[in-house]
Coordinates of C-alpha atoms in Angstrom, one line a residue:
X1 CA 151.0 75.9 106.8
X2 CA 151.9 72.4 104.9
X3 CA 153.0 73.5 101.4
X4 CA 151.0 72.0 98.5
X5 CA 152.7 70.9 95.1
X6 CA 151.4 72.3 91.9
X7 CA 148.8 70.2 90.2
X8 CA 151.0 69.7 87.3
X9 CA 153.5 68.3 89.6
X10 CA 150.6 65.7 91.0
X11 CA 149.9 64.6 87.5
X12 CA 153.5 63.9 86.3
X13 CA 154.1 61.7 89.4
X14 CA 150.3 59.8 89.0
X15 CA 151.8 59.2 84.9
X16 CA 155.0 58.3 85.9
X17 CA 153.8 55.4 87.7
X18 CA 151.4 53.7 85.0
X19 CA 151.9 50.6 82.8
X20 CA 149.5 50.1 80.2
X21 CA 146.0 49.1 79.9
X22 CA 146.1 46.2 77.4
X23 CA 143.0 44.6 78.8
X24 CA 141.1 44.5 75.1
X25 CA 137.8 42.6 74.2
X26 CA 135.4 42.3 71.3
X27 CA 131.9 43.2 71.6
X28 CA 129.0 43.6 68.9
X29 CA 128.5 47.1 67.3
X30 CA 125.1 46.9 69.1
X31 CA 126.6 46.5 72.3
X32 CA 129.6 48.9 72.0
X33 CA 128.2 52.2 72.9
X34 CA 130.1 54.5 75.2
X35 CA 133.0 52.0 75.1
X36 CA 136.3 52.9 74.6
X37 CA 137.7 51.8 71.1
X38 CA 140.8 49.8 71.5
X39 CA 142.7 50.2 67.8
X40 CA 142.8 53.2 65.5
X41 CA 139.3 52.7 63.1
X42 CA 140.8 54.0 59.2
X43 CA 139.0 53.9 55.9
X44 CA 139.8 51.1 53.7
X45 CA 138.6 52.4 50.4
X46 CA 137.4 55.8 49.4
X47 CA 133.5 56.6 50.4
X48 CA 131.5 57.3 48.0
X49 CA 134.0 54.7 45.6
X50 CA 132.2 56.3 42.7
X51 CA 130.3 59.7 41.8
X52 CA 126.7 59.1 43.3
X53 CA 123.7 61.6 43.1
X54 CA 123.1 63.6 46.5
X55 CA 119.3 64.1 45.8
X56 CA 116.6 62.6 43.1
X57 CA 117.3 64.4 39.2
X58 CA 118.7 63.6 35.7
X59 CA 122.3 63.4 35.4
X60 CA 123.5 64.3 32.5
X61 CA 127.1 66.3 30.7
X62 CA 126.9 69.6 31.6
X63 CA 127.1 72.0 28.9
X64 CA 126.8 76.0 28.7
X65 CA 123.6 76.8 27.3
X66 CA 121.7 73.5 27.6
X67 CA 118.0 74.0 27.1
X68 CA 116.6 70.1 27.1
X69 CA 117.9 66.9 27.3
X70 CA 117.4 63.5 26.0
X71 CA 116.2 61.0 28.3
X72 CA 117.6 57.6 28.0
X73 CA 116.2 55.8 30.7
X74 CA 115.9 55.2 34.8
X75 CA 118.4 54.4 37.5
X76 CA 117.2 53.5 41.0
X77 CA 119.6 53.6 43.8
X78 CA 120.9 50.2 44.1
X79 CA 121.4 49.2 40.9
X80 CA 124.5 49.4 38.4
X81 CA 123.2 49.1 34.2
X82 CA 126.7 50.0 33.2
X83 CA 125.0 52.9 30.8
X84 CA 127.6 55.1 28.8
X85 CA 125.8 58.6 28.4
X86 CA 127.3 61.1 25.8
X87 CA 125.7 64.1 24.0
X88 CA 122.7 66.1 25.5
X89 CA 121.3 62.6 26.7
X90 CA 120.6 62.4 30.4
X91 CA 119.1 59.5 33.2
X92 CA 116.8 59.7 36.0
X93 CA 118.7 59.1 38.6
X94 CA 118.0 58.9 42.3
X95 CA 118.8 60.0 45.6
X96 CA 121.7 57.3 46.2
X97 CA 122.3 56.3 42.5
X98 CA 125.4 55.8 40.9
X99 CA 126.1 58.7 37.9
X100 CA 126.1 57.3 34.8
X101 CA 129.4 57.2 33.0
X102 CA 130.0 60.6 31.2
X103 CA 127.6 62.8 33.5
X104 CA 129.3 65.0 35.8
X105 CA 125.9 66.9 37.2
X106 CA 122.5 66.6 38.3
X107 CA 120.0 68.7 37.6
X108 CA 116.7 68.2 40.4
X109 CA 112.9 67.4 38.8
X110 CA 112.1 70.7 40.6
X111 CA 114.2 72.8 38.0
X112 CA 112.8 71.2 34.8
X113 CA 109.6 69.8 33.0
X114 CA 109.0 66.8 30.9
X115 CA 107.3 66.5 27.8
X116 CA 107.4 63.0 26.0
X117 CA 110.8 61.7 25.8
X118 CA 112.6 65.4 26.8
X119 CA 113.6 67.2 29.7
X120 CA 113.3 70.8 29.7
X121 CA 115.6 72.9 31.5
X122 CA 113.5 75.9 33.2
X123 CA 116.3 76.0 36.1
X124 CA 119.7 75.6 34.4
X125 CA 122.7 74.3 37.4
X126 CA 126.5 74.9 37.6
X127 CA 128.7 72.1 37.1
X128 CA 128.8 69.3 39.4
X129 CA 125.5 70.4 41.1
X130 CA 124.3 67.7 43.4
X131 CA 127.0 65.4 42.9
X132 CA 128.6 63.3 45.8
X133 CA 132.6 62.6 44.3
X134 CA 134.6 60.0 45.1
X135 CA 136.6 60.0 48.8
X136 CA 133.4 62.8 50.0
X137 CA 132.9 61.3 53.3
X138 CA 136.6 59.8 53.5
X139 CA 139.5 59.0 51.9
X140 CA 141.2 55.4 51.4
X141 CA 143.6 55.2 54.5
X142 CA 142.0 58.3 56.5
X143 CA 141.9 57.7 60.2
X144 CA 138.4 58.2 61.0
X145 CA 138.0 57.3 65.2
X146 CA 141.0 57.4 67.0
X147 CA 142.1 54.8 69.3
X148 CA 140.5 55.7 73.4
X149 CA 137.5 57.8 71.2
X150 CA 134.1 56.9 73.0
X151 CA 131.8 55.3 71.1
X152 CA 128.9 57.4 70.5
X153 CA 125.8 57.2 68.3
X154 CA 127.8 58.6 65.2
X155 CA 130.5 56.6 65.8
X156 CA 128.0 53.5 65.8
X157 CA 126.7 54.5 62.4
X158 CA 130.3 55.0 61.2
X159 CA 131.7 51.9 62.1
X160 CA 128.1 50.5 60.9
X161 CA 128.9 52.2 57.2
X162 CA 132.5 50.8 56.8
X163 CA 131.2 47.8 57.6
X164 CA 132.2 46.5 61.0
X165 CA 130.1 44.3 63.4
X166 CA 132.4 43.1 65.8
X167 CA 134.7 46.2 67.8
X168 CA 138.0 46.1 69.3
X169 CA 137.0 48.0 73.0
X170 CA 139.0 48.4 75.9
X171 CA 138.0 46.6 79.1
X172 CA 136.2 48.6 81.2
X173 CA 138.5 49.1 84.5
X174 CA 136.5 48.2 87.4
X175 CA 136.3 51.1 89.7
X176 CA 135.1 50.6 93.4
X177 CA 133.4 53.8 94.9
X178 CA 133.5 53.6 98.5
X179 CA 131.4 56.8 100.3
X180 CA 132.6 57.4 104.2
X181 CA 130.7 59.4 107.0
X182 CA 128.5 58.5 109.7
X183 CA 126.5 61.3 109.0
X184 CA 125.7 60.2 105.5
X185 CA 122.9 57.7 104.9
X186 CA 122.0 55.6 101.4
X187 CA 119.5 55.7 99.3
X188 CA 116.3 54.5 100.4
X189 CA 117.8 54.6 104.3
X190 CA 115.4 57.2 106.3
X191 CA 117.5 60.1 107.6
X192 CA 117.3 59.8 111.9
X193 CA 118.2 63.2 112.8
X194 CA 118.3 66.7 111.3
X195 CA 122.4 66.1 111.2
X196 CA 122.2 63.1 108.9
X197 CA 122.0 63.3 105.2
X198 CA 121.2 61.4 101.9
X199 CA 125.3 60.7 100.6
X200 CA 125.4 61.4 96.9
X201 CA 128.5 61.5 95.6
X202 CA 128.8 57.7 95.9
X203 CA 126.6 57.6 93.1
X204 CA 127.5 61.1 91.3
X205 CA 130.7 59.7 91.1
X206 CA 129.7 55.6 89.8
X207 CA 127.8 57.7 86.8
X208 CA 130.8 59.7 85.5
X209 CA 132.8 56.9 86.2
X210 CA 131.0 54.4 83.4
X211 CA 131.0 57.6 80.7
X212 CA 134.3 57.9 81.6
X213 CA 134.8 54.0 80.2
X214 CA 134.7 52.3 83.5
X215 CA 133.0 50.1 84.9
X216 CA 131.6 51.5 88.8
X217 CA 131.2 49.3 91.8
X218 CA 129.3 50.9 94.4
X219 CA 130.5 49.7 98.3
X220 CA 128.8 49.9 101.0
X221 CA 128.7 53.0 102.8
X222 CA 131.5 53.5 105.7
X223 CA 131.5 54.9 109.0
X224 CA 133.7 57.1 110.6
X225 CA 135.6 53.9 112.5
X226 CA 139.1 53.6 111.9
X227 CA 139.0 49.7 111.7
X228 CA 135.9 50.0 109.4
X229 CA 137.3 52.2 106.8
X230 CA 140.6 50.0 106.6
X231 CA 138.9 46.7 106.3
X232 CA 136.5 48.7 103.6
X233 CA 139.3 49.7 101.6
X234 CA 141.0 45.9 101.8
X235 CA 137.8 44.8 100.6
X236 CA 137.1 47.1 97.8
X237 CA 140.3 46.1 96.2
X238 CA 140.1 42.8 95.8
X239 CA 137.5 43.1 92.9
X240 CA 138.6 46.4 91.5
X241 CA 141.5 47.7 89.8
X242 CA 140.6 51.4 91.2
X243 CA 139.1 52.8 94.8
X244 CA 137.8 56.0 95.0
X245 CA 136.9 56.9 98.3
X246 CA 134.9 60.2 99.2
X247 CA 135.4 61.6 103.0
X248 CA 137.8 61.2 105.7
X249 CA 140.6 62.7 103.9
X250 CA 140.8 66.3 105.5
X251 CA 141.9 67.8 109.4
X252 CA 139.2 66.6 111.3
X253 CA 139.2 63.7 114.1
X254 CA 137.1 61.4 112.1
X255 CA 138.9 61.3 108.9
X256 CA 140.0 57.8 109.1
X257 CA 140.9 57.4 105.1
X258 CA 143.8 59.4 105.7
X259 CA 145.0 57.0 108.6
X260 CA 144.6 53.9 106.8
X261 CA 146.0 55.1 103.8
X262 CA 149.4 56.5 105.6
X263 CA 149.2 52.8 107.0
X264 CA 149.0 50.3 104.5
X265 CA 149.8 52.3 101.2
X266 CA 152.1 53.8 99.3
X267 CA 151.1 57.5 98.8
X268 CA 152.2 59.3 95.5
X269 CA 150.3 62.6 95.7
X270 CA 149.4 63.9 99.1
X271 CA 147.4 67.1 98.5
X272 CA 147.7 69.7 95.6
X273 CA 147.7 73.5 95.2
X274 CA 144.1 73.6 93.1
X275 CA 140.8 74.5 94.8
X276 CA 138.6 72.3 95.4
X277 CA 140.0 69.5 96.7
X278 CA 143.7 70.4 98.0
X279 CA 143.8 67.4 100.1
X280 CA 143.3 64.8 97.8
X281 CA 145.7 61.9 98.4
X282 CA 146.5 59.1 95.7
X283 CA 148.2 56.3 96.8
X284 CA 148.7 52.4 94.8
X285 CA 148.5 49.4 96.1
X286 CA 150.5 47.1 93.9
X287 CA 149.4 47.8 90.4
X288 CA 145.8 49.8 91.7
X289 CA 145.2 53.2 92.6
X290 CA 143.2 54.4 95.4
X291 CA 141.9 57.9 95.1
X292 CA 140.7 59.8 98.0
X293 CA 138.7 62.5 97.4
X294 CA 137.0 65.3 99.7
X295 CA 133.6 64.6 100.9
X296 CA 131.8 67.6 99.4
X297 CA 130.1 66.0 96.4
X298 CA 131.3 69.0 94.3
X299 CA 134.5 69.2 95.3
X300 CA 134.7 65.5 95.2
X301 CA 132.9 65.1 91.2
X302 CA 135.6 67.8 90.2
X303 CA 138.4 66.0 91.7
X304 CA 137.2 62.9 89.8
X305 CA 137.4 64.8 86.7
X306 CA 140.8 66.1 87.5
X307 CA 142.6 62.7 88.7
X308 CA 140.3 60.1 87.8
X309 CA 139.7 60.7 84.2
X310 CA 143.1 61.6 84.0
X311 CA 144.2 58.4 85.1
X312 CA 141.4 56.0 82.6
X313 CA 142.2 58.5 79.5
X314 CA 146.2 57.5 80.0
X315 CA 145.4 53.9 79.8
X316 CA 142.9 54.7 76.9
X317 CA 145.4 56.6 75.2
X318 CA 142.7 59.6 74.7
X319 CA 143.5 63.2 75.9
X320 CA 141.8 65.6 78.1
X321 CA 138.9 67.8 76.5
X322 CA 140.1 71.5 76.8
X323 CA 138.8 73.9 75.3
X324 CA 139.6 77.5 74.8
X325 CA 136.1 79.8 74.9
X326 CA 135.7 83.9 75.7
X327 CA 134.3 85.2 79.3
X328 CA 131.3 86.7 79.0
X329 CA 131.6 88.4 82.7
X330 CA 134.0 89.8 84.9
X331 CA 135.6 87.1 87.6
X332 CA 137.3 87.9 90.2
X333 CA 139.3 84.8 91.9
X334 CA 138.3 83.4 95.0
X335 CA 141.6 81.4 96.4
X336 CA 146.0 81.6 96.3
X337 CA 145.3 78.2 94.2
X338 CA 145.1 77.2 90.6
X339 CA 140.8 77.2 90.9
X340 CA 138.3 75.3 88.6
X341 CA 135.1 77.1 88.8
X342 CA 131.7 75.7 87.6
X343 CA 130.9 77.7 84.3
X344 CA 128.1 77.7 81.5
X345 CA 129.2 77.3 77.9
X346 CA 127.0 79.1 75.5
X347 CA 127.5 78.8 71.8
X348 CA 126.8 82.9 70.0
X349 CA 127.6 83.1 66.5
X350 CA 129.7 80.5 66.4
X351 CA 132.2 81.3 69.0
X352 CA 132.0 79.7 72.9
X353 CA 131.2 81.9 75.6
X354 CA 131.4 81.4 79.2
X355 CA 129.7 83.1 82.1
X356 CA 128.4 82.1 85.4
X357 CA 124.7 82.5 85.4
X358 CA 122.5 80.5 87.8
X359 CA 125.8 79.3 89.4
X360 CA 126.1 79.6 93.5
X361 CA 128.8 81.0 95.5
X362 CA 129.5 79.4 98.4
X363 CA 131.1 75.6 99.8
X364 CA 132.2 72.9 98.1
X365 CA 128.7 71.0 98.8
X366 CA 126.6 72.6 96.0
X367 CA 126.4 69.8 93.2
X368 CA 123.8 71.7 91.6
X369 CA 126.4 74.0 90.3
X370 CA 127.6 71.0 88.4
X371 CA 124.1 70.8 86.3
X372 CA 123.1 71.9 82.4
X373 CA 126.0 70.7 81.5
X374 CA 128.4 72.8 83.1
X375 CA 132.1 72.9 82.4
X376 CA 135.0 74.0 84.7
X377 CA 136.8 77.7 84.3
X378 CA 140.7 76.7 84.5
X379 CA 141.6 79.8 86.7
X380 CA 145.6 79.6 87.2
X381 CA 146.9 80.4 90.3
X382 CA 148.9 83.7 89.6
X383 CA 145.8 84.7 87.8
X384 CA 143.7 87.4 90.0
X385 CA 141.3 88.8 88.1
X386 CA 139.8 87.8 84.3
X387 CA 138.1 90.9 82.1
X388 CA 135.0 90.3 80.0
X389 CA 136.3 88.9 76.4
X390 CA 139.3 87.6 78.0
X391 CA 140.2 84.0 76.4
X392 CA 140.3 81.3 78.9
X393 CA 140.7 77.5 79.2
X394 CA 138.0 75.3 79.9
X395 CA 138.0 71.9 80.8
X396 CA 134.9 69.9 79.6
X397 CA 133.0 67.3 82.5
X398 CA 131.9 64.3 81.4

């Protein structure tokens, strides 16, 4: 039986071989979501700058025992009078306003009545009630979106705050995804016998690709000739900086990726102890990777997860998202291998549980296990059993 090195051991030889992604570009902030960020995003002053009211009130000194307060006059958000308030004076000030220098509290029109020129406490507040201070949101030199973060909606509004309209991203790498099989057929093809099927992982795979910040090029689907899948995988990297292939790759006559990558490549990782997917092969081709993964579109989306994304987040500079939650079942393992099982994270109480509900056993073929979000159960390989309440790893999908 061919011996299998550890899936640590694949990932220190895949990082050993990579030079940096420098490739940077400038986009709008309206056109930068889901990008990568290229540069470290910090605060340049302190935000709120000043004291500012967090809802619409009287600002005012606070003062033990206050019953009623003078008011002087108005502030609406936006505007800056300068006003100096001492005593048992007070402003209406709004949601957004600056406080008035010498007030240090708001007090909300709920909690008081007004009768002529006087506001009268019915609701007194402690001190600094409803008050945003200075630095609340960040401090002056904070790092606030690290360099390889995706750009999400709150990043956008972030970025948007501070200020910026033009973003440092990374280049998206181009990654061609090349499906093999002559059983498989693509979308919109009509399937000819009861042995042919619709592929999807061609596609599965081009989606996670782009949220994992590149940018997919789907090839034409590949037959199961030798001469076909080589002159598929020439092609293919011409315009991209990364192939992944799906199929091909096991034991079987027809798996002609493995042939034509022992052929005309240089293989770095040729199969790993993990389940699914222990005969992945990686191999480069100059200075791009070609990723061969199993045909099974699970074991295939999970192997894109474990060598793909690994690969994009080292030339992002971002880091894997692992997690640590609490079983919420009793699992018993399945394989000899380090195993990453489809799991359901559920948020109780504030703590992350994970269990296995809805989740089929059975081959590497059932994608559906991969839906609602599921995450993968890192089960290591000397690992046999795991008790309910256990704490376990988890590795997030995209």
């Amino acid at each position: 039986m061919k011996e299998f090195m550890s899936y640590e051991a694949s990932l220190e030889i895949l990082r050993s071989t990579l030079a940096p992604w420098d490739r940077v570009e400038k986009v709008t902030l309206t056109q930068a979501l889901d990008r990568r960020i290229a540069v470290d995003i910090a605060a340049q002053d302190n935000y709120p700058a000043r004291p500012v009211s967090a809802m619409d009130g009287y600002a005012f000194a606070w003062q033990e025992g206050l019953s009623e307060l003078e008011l002087v006059t108005d502030l609406p958000a936006g505007s800056d009078k300068g006003l100096k308030v001492e005593g048992v004076k007070c402003v209406k000030t709004f949601t957004g306003s600056l406080m008035s220098e010498g007030t240090d509290t708001l007090i909300p029109v709920e909690n008081v009545e007004v009768s002529g020129g006087k506001i009268l406490i019915k609701k007194p507040v402690p001190k600094g009630f409803a008050v945003r201070e200075v630095g609340e949101s960040y401090k002056k030199g904070e790092i606030l979106i690290k360099k390889g973060a995706t750009i999400g909606y709150a990043e956008t509004a972030l970025l948007a705050e501070l200020g910026i309209f033009n973003v440092s991203v990374f280049v998206r790498p181009r990654v061609a995804v090349l499906a093999t099989g002559s059983e498989i057929k693509d979308l919109g093809e009509p399937l000819e016998n009861a042995a042919q099927i619709h592929s999807s992982n061609h596609v599965g795979i081009a989606a996670m690709v782009r949220k994992m910040g590149g940018e997919p090029v789907l090839c034409e689907i590949v037959r199961d000739r030798a001469e076909l899948v080589k002159d598929a995988i020439v092609r293919a990297l011409k315009s991209a900086d990364v192939l992944v292939t799906t199929g091909g790759i096991s034991m079987g006559d027809y798996d002609f990726v493995k042939g034509a990558l022992g052929e005309n490549f240089d293989i770095i990782i040729d199969g790993a102890a993990i389940k699914p997917g222990r005969h992945i092969k990686v191999a480069k081709a100059g200075e791009k990777y070609i990723f061969a993964l199993p045909g099974f579109p699970y074991s295939a989306m999970v192997m894109c997860v474990l060598y793909v994304r690994v690969l994009l987040n080292a030339w992002f500079g971002a880091s894997e998202p692992k997690i640590t939650a609490i079983m919420d079942e009793d699992y018993k393992k399945r394989s000899p291998f380090l195993e990453f099982t489809a799991v359901n994270l559920v948020n109780r109480d504030g703590k992350i549980y994970v269990n296995l509900d809805g989740k089929k056993l059975g081959s590497s073929a059932i994608v559906n296990n991969l839906t609602n979000d599921a995450a993968l159960l890192i089960i290591p390989k000397e690992t046999e059993f795991i008790a309910k309440g256990e704490i376990v790893e988890v590795l997030k999908m995209v």
